[in-house]
Structures are given as C-alpha cells and as structure tokens.
C-alpha cells in the first residue's frame, strides 16, 4: 500500500 | 529519480533557504505569514510519519528530516526568537487557517480515504497513516493561501519574499512534469490521483503571482501587486 507511485516522493 | 523531480526538490529547498536567510540576515519577519509556515509544518509532520515505517532512500529520509527541521526553525524564529518575533505583524496575518484550511482538509481526507476504499484490510495504524498522508496532500495545496493574502495587503513585495514564493510555486509545477515523465517511463507506476489533483491546484494558486513576478523581473523594477 505504501510503496510505489508518488508515495516515494517528498 | 528524474531531472524534473530533482529540480523540483532543489527549488523547494532553495525557497526554504531563501526564507531562512531573509529571517536571519534581515532579522525581520514583516510580510511573512506565520500561519503559512505552521501549516507547512503540519503538512510535513503528517506526511512523513513513514520515516519510522518505510525506508525509500537515504536521500528521501534526509530531505524529510531537513524539511521538518527547517520549517520548525522558521516557525520558532517568527514566534519566539527576539528581535524577529517583534517584527511579525500578527494583525495582518488573519486568514482563518483552522476553519478554512485544516478543518476542510481533514473532512475531505476522511471522505476520500473511505470512499476510495483504500486501506480496507489494513491495520488501524496503516489506515491512520494513509489518512494523514492524504490530509497532508490536501493541506499542502492550500497552505500558501495565508501568505498570498498577506502579500495582497502589503502589495509592495520584497525581493526575497517574492523569490521565496516563486521557488515554492516552481517546485510543484516541476513535480507535475515529474509525474508525466514517470507515467511514461516507469512501467507499473502507481497513480495517486489525489496528489495529482492537489498538485495542479497548488500550482494554479501561484499562477497569478507568477505573472506579476515575471513582469516585474522583466522590467527590472520593484515588485508590487495590483489592487
């Protein structure tokens, strides 16, 4: 759920 | 990491540095909205709870900590550090940020979280974390409003304050390019439509400011907003 997409952005 | 994202992050860092320098060197907080920076602090604190749970990269973790610490120190300086705090014009910084920013964003985040069904089947902790992440995305998009409204009151915009807002706006505009780039070049890239929507909204809020900023740079003169 947390991984990938814009969630690895700031 | 692509060039748009890196430039966006650097623009964000640069805007914070500009503001920190302005506060430290000029020892003056006039024309700066404390409420905007308290909102940004809340944005970072609610978005980066994953510092404790998910590790992405050293770069990510360092930047997150840097954003939290630098914004906290901006808030500290304007609120408590003498003589800067005496120059903060509280009477002009009047945007009702609890009623018109934090409250609506909390409601909206709760609605989208449950309507999207995201989080179903996950633990309560993860659900709260997701909810806070969504809230922070909404809140960031409008966190600059108290600052923009304050500027409208002063109209005459100091160079450094103008540069701060310019780089702050460029940061999210560059992120939009980064999302487009990632959609094309990263197979399986996960879309977060709330983030896209808010990113565009956030950039649009700066559009009017950008226009007058560019005009004043071209004329090379003083920067003032129209009535």
Coordinates of C-alpha atoms in Angstrom, one line a residue:
Chain A
X1 CA 0.0 0.0 0.0
X2 CA 2.7 2.5 1.0
X3 CA 5.0 1.6 -1.9
X4 CA 5.4 3.0 -5.3
X5 CA 3.8 5.9 -7.2
X6 CA 4.0 9.3 -5.7
X7 CA 4.5 8.0 -2.2
X8 CA 8.2 7.7 -2.7
X9 CA 8.2 11.4 -3.3
X10 CA 8.5 14.3 -0.9
Chain B
X1 CA 14.7 10.0 -9.7
X2 CA 14.5 12.1 -12.8
X3 CA 15.6 15.6 -13.6
X4 CA 12.2 17.2 -13.0
X5 CA 11.8 15.7 -9.6
X6 CA 15.4 16.7 -8.6
X7 CA 14.9 20.2 -9.9
X8 CA 11.5 20.4 -8.1
X9 CA 13.1 19.3 -4.8
X10 CA 16.0 21.7 -5.2
X11 CA 13.6 24.5 -5.9
X12 CA 11.7 23.6 -2.7
X13 CA 14.9 23.5 -0.7
X14 CA 16.1 26.8 -2.3
X15 CA 12.9 28.5 -1.3
X16 CA 13.3 27.5 2.3
X17 CA 16.9 28.6 2.3
X18 CA 15.9 32.0 0.9
X19 CA 13.4 32.4 3.6
X20 CA 15.7 31.3 6.4
X21 CA 18.4 33.7 5.2
X22 CA 15.9 36.5 5.0
X23 CA 14.8 35.9 8.6
X24 CA 18.4 35.5 9.9
X25 CA 20.1 38.3 8.0
X26 CA 17.3 41.0 8.0
X27 CA 16.1 39.9 11.4
X28 CA 12.7 40.9 10.2
X29 CA 9.5 38.9 9.6
X30 CA 7.3 41.6 8.2
X31 CA 5.3 40.5 5.2
X32 CA 5.8 36.8 6.2
X33 CA 2.9 34.7 7.2
X34 CA 3.4 32.6 10.3
X35 CA 0.2 30.7 9.6
X36 CA 1.5 29.5 6.2
X37 CA 4.6 28.1 7.9
X38 CA 2.6 26.5 10.7
X39 CA 0.5 24.8 8.0
X40 CA 3.6 23.6 6.2
X41 CA 5.0 22.2 9.4
X42 CA 1.7 20.3 9.9
X43 CA 2.0 19.1 6.3
X44 CA 5.4 17.6 6.9
X45 CA 4.7 16.1 10.2
X46 CA 1.6 14.3 8.9
X47 CA 3.1 13.2 5.6
X48 CA 6.4 11.9 6.9
X49 CA 5.2 9.5 9.5
X50 CA 6.6 6.9 7.2
X51 CA 10.1 8.0 8.3
X52 CA 9.6 5.4 11.1
X53 CA 8.0 2.7 9.0
X54 CA 9.1 2.7 5.3
X55 CA 12.6 3.3 4.1
X56 CA 12.9 4.6 0.5
X57 CA 16.4 6.0 0.2
X58 CA 18.9 8.0 2.2
X59 CA 18.0 11.0 0.0
X60 CA 14.3 10.7 0.9
X61 CA 14.9 10.4 4.6
X62 CA 17.4 13.2 4.8
X63 CA 15.2 15.6 2.8
X64 CA 12.2 14.7 5.0
X65 CA 14.1 15.4 8.2
X66 CA 15.5 18.6 6.7
X67 CA 12.1 19.9 5.7
X68 CA 10.7 19.2 9.2
X69 CA 13.6 20.9 11.0
X70 CA 13.9 23.9 8.7
X71 CA 10.2 24.6 8.8
X72 CA 10.2 24.2 12.6
X73 CA 13.0 26.6 12.9
X74 CA 11.2 29.2 10.7
X75 CA 8.1 28.9 13.0
X76 CA 10.3 29.1 16.1
X77 CA 12.1 32.3 14.8
X78 CA 8.8 34.1 13.9
X79 CA 7.1 33.1 17.1
X80 CA 9.8 33.3 19.8
X81 CA 13.2 34.5 18.6
X82 CA 13.9 38.0 19.6
X83 CA 14.0 40.5 17.8
X84 CA 12.5 38.8 14.8
X85 CA 9.2 38.0 16.6
X86 CA 8.6 41.6 17.5
X87 CA 8.6 42.5 13.7
X88 CA 5.9 39.8 12.9
X89 CA 2.7 41.7 12.1
X90 CA 0.1 39.4 13.7
X91 CA -2.7 41.8 13.0
X92 CA -2.3 41.4 9.2
X93 CA -1.9 37.6 9.2
X94 CA -5.6 37.0 9.6
X95 CA -6.5 34.0 7.3
X96 CA -8.6 31.7 9.5
X97 CA -6.4 28.6 8.8
X98 CA -8.2 26.3 11.2
X99 CA -11.7 26.9 9.9
X100 CA -10.8 27.3 6.2
X101 CA -7.7 25.1 5.7
X102 CA -7.1 22.4 8.4
X103 CA -10.8 21.6 9.1
X104 CA -12.0 21.2 5.4
X105 CA -8.8 19.2 4.5
X106 CA -9.4 16.8 7.4
X107 CA -13.0 16.3 6.3
X108 CA -12.0 15.9 2.7
X109 CA -9.2 13.5 3.5
X110 CA -11.5 11.3 5.6
X111 CA -14.1 11.2 2.9
X112 CA -11.7 10.3 0.1
X113 CA -10.0 7.7 2.3
X114 CA -13.2 5.9 3.0
X115 CA -14.9 6.4 -0.4
X116 CA -11.8 5.1 -2.3
X117 CA -11.9 2.1 -0.1
X118 CA -8.1 2.4 0.2
X119 CA -6.9 0.9 3.4
X120 CA -9.6 -1.7 3.7
X121 CA -8.0 -4.9 5.0
X122 CA -5.1 -3.0 6.5
X123 CA -4.3 -2.4 10.2
X124 CA -5.7 0.6 12.1
X125 CA -2.2 2.0 12.2
X126 CA -1.7 1.9 8.5
X127 CA -5.1 3.4 8.0
X128 CA -4.3 6.3 10.2
X129 CA -1.0 6.8 8.4
X130 CA -2.8 6.7 5.0
X131 CA -5.4 9.2 6.2
X132 CA -2.7 11.5 7.5
X133 CA -0.8 11.2 4.1
X134 CA -4.0 12.2 2.2
X135 CA -4.7 15.0 4.6
X136 CA -1.2 16.4 4.1
X137 CA -1.6 16.3 0.3
X138 CA -4.8 18.4 0.6
X139 CA -3.4 20.8 3.1
X140 CA -0.2 21.4 1.2
X141 CA -2.1 22.5 -1.9
X142 CA -3.6 25.5 0.0
X143 CA -1.0 26.1 2.7
X144 CA 0.3 29.1 0.8
X145 CA -3.0 31.0 1.0
X146 CA -2.3 32.9 4.2
X147 CA 0.9 34.1 2.7
X148 CA -0.7 35.2 -0.6
X149 CA -3.4 37.0 1.2
X150 CA -0.9 38.8 3.4
X151 CA 1.0 39.9 0.3
X152 CA -2.2 41.3 -1.2
X153 CA -2.4 43.5 1.9
X154 CA 1.1 44.8 1.7
X155 CA 1.2 44.9 -2.1
X156 CA 4.8 46.0 -2.2
X157 CA 6.7 42.7 -2.3
X158 CA 10.2 42.4 -1.0
X159 CA 12.6 40.7 -3.4
X160 CA 13.5 37.8 -1.1
X161 CA 9.8 37.2 -0.2
X162 CA 9.0 37.3 -3.9
X163 CA 11.8 34.8 -4.7
X164 CA 10.6 32.5 -1.9
X165 CA 7.1 32.3 -3.3
X166 CA 8.4 31.9 -6.9
X167 CA 10.6 28.9 -6.0
X168 CA 7.9 27.4 -3.8
X169 CA 5.5 27.5 -6.8
X170 CA 8.1 26.2 -9.2
X171 CA 8.6 23.2 -7.0
X172 CA 5.1 21.8 -7.5
X173 CA 5.0 22.8 -11.2
X174 CA 8.1 20.7 -11.7
X175 CA 6.5 17.8 -9.8
X176 CA 3.7 17.8 -12.4
X177 CA 6.3 17.3 -15.1
X178 CA 7.9 14.5 -13.0
X179 CA 4.5 12.7 -12.7
X180 CA 4.1 12.9 -16.5
X181 CA 7.6 11.6 -17.0
X182 CA 7.2 8.7 -14.6
X183 CA 3.9 7.7 -16.2
X184 CA 5.7 7.3 -19.5
X185 CA 8.9 5.8 -18.4
X186 CA 8.1 3.7 -15.3
X187 CA 6.1 0.6 -16.0
X188 CA 3.7 -0.2 -13.2
X189 CA 4.0 3.3 -11.8
X190 CA 1.2 3.7 -9.2
X191 CA -1.0 6.7 -9.7
X192 CA -2.2 8.8 -6.8
X193 CA -4.9 10.9 -8.3
X194 CA -5.5 13.0 -5.1
X195 CA -1.8 14.0 -5.3
X196 CA -2.2 14.9 -9.0
X197 CA -5.3 16.9 -8.4
X198 CA -3.8 18.8 -5.5
X199 CA -0.5 19.3 -7.3
X200 CA -2.3 21.1 -10.2
X201 CA -4.5 23.1 -7.8
X202 CA -1.4 24.1 -5.8
X203 CA 0.4 25.3 -9.0
X204 CA -2.7 27.2 -10.2
X205 CA -2.8 29.1 -6.9
X206 CA 0.6 30.5 -7.8
X207 CA -0.3 31.3 -11.4
X208 CA -1.4 34.9 -10.8
X209 CA 1.6 35.5 -8.6
X210 CA 4.0 34.1 -11.3
X211 CA 2.5 36.5 -13.8
X212 CA 3.3 39.7 -11.8
X213 CA 6.6 38.3 -10.7
X214 CA 7.7 37.7 -14.2
X215 CA 6.5 41.2 -15.3
X216 CA 8.4 42.8 -12.5
X217 CA 11.6 40.8 -13.3
X218 CA 11.4 41.8 -17.0
X219 CA 11.0 45.5 -16.1
X220 CA 13.8 45.0 -13.6
X221 CA 11.9 47.3 -11.2
X222 CA 10.1 46.9 -7.9
X223 CA 7.6 44.2 -7.4
X224 CA 4.1 45.3 -6.4
X225 CA 0.8 43.5 -6.8
X226 CA -2.2 45.3 -8.4
X227 CA -5.2 46.2 -6.3

